[in-house]
Amino acid sequence: MANPHKQFHLAVFLLAGGHHVSGWRHPEADALGVHDFQYYKRLAQTAERGKFDAFFFADVLGIGQNDKRFDPSNVRLDPMLPLAALAVVTERIGLVATVSTSYNEPFNVARRFATLDHLSNGRASWNVVTSFKSQEANNFNQHSLPDPSLRYEKAREFVQVVKGLWDTWEEDALVADKESGIFSLEEKIHDLNHEGKYFSVRGPLNISRPPQGHPVIFQAGTSEGGKELAAETAEAVFTAWSTLEKAQEYYRDVKGRMARYGRAPDQLKIMLGLIPIVGRTEEEAERKEQELQSLLLPEVGVAKLSYMFGYDLSPFPIDEPLPQTFNLGDAHGASRRFQPIKDIADREQLTIRQLYERYAGNRGHLQVRGTPEQIADVMEEWFVAGAADGFNILPPYLPGGLDDFVDLVVPELQKRGLFRTEYEGTTLREHFGLSRPANRFH
Amino acid sequence: MANPHKQFHLAVFLLAGGHHVSGWRHPEADALGVHDFQYYKRLAQTAERGKFDAFFFADVLGIGQNDKRFDPSNVRLDPMLPLAALAVVTERIGLVATVSTSYNEPFNVARRFATLDHLSNGRASWNVVTSFKSQEANNFNQHSLPDPSLRYEKAREFVQVVKGLWDTWEEDALVADKESGIFSLEEKIHDLNHEGKYFSVRGPLNISRPPQGHPVIFQAGTSEGGKELAAETAEAVFTAWSTLEKAQEYYRDVKGRMARYGRAPDQLKIMLGLIPIVGRTEEEAERKEQELQSLLLPEVGVAKLSYMFGYDLSPFPIDEPLPQTFNLGDAHGASRRFQPIKDIADREQLTIRQLYERYAGNRGHLQVRGTPEQIADVMEEWFVAGAADGFNILPPYLPGGLDDFVDLVVPELQKRGLFRTEYEGTTLREHFGLSRPANRFH
């Protein structure tokens, strides 16, 4: 049995419809839940029943031009709003919202996360993304996407400003002293006076310091710029690898960069995406996977593969290998992590159809099929091998796929001492074992 | 008795701490409620018990440099988040959030209000403001405030883009057909392709059309630009007048401008701010008012007067009349509505202290003190005289000031047939009797 003090973390990564590309078509899936608060409430409360660290809301700011028919994630609520509502119907689970540094203002972002942190009594987390799709740029006054290095440079300054604004009120600035008429102490409320390359922000923020000091900073960096930003500023990273070696390499790489920023490796939690297909028996699990695979339309398979690679494969013959003109080295950072899949395709000379049948359903994430024991075995192996500090669970369909994980796999993890049986703290920072940031003005 | 079909509307205008400047110091006020969801929940549920049309969240994006000590409204949650949480603990009341067109992107704003409209099943409303304070500009990369005419020109385009984005999904675009695998109908999802002076937004939005078609557009325009923008685009206007004549003049002015935009006068509801000080007897009401006045510190009185006039009066002797150098004609739009108070000060040669004692507590809003019958008399008179289509209730302190209005004044209004006894519709648009906008793409 593992040392009970060496436990991993769990988050559920919410993508309306589920993480298998055909998950929304599953007979037990709630395909129209995407607009319905009851859907999100059920999912968050299930994850909280499973003692998860966090409930993670993905986001993208637009719809691809060739992508309007098959994809339930074309409908997305703005993450901050359902999370605010979930804050008042849950008690312990962390609430992570994806918000872009390219199409928002730092003052607004700092204030929104401070608000969520107050509403949830210390459970807010910001997943910092720079947005890498041209369809997003086109919705924000840009005809093309800015260069990645510029996006990361801007993101770095953006995060600095947000953290600075969170410090502008000292802990005890708000007194609300009815007797004297003093509501807040002027000497404990500070201007930030940030004047940088991208932002000029005077401050102070008009909300008092968040309960966590700073809401937890989440990221998902795979490119050089992304990894460096994560090492400098992230407290949790969402990553996706389908081979143990690549995951270990990434883990060592990111943690190894932290020292130069004066940070200890355990102050950043690496959360690996995992799609669990759970059965009470191996046969049941296999049947579930086949059912999902059978629902995958060729157009959708090709489109997802194109999306993963950042390269449109739809003009090419589906029963022939990948076109020779296509080279993943030209792709954006988020696609480069699919190099191992490209390598397998080239080595085995897989056709486009064979390739999407094998990899499109799970979009390159680690998919594990089996009994609760088999799934726990894989998670334990990867955790012990230094590939992750925890897992972002990506249920293949919703809500049933999350129910299965919480009801069947979590008890097995708890039995092995790999996962908590009760929350010890009340804030997300406490769940993750992260220290509370000091206030720079104090 | 009034015609039961000729009823007015009621909203509660939320300003943490209450609307009397010293309201937060009242013994029954919850001075620390500003961070606490239970505080907002209690207020919204009280207003819903009173069958109010809407719960209205004010907002300002910063703190004034000389204003850090006395003002509970220096602490503000981002309005969209508590309103999202209130959406799931209320059923009928409309939810109005103030959001600036100067420091946000139209795509984000359209999506947030669509999200709130979905979460609340058709109760969202956007109070469009352009932000007129330099303290706000300084938090958003600007060293000084843009010219009002530019702000309104930009706001006009901003609102057009937002409305356009709300139309990019036709009503029946989302089908979620598990059998065919078609999630949404490509031919019913439209690009906006807006290319304007300030914004370039391709669209479509990545959320389906809001239940109300368009969330209700609220505004608060007093300047020329503001009144014109209201006549063109607003469906409800928040305004503040302390004399009947001025209110009537404003009402006629704004409604009179609507024809040139092809709009009927009843498609815009003018909501007049009213601070009720309610007592079961006249004596009780008078005692309450004196209690609030006695809590007003001189620094606060002078600061509020300065804020109203947009002119710093703190350097001048408090027991002498207003300085001769001060001319309200130079002030920004929001201050110009205080001209009648300036006129009274000049005519009666009031000292600064006399002036703030008379007007600072209520910041120039219509304050009515008395029994439920007396307050209902004033509301009925102003409504019948064509000064308002309804009232934004500004409780002097919270939560007690709202309880008093709902428990004592609302029944009197209902008895007179001036206000509904039950909700008839489920959406804010229905409460206000506003028609549902057609979809431009259909």
PDB file of C-alpha atoms in Angstrom, chain A residues 20-27 288-298 300, chain B residues 178-181:
ATOM      1  CA  HIS A  20     -15.090  11.178 -26.393  1.00  0.00           C
ATOM      2  CA  VAL A  21     -15.866  12.914 -29.662  1.00  0.00           C
ATOM      3  CA  SER A  22     -19.085  10.917 -29.984  1.00  0.00           C
ATOM      4  CA  GLY A  23     -19.875  10.945 -26.276  1.00  0.00           C
ATOM      5  CA  TRP A  24     -22.894  13.204 -26.659  1.00  0.00           C
ATOM      6  CA  ARG A  25     -24.539  10.564 -28.903  1.00  0.00           C
ATOM      7  CA  HIS A  26     -24.285   7.902 -26.189  1.00  0.00           C
ATOM      8  CA  PRO A  27     -27.780   6.725 -25.163  1.00  0.00           C
ATOM      9  CA  LYS A 288     -18.701   0.613 -23.797  1.00  0.00           C
ATOM     10  CA  GLU A 289     -15.697   1.610 -25.828  1.00  0.00           C
ATOM     11  CA  GLN A 290     -16.980  -0.145 -28.940  1.00  0.00           C
ATOM     12  CA  GLU A 291     -20.323   1.568 -28.502  1.00  0.00           C
ATOM     13  CA  LEU A 292     -18.619   4.978 -28.459  1.00  0.00           C
ATOM     14  CA  GLN A 293     -16.395   4.099 -31.426  1.00  0.00           C
ATOM     15  CA  SER A 294     -19.388   2.956 -33.453  1.00  0.00           C
ATOM     16  CA  LEU A 295     -20.914   6.428 -33.069  1.00  0.00           C
ATOM     17  CA  LEU A 296     -17.927   8.190 -34.638  1.00  0.00           C
ATOM     18  CA  LEU A 297     -18.836   9.629 -38.068  1.00  0.00           C
ATOM     19  CA  PRO A 298     -16.044   9.779 -40.691  1.00  0.00           C
ATOM     20  CA  VAL A 300     -16.060  13.990 -37.407  1.00  0.00           C
TER      21      VAL A 300
ATOM     22  CA  LYS B 178     -28.155  11.666 -31.612  1.00  0.00           C
ATOM     23  CA  GLU B 179     -29.415   9.487 -34.471  1.00  0.00           C
ATOM     24  CA  SER B 180     -27.807  11.440 -37.335  1.00  0.00           C
ATOM     25  CA  GLY B 181     -24.920  12.819 -35.298  1.00  0.00           C
TER      26      GLY B 181
END
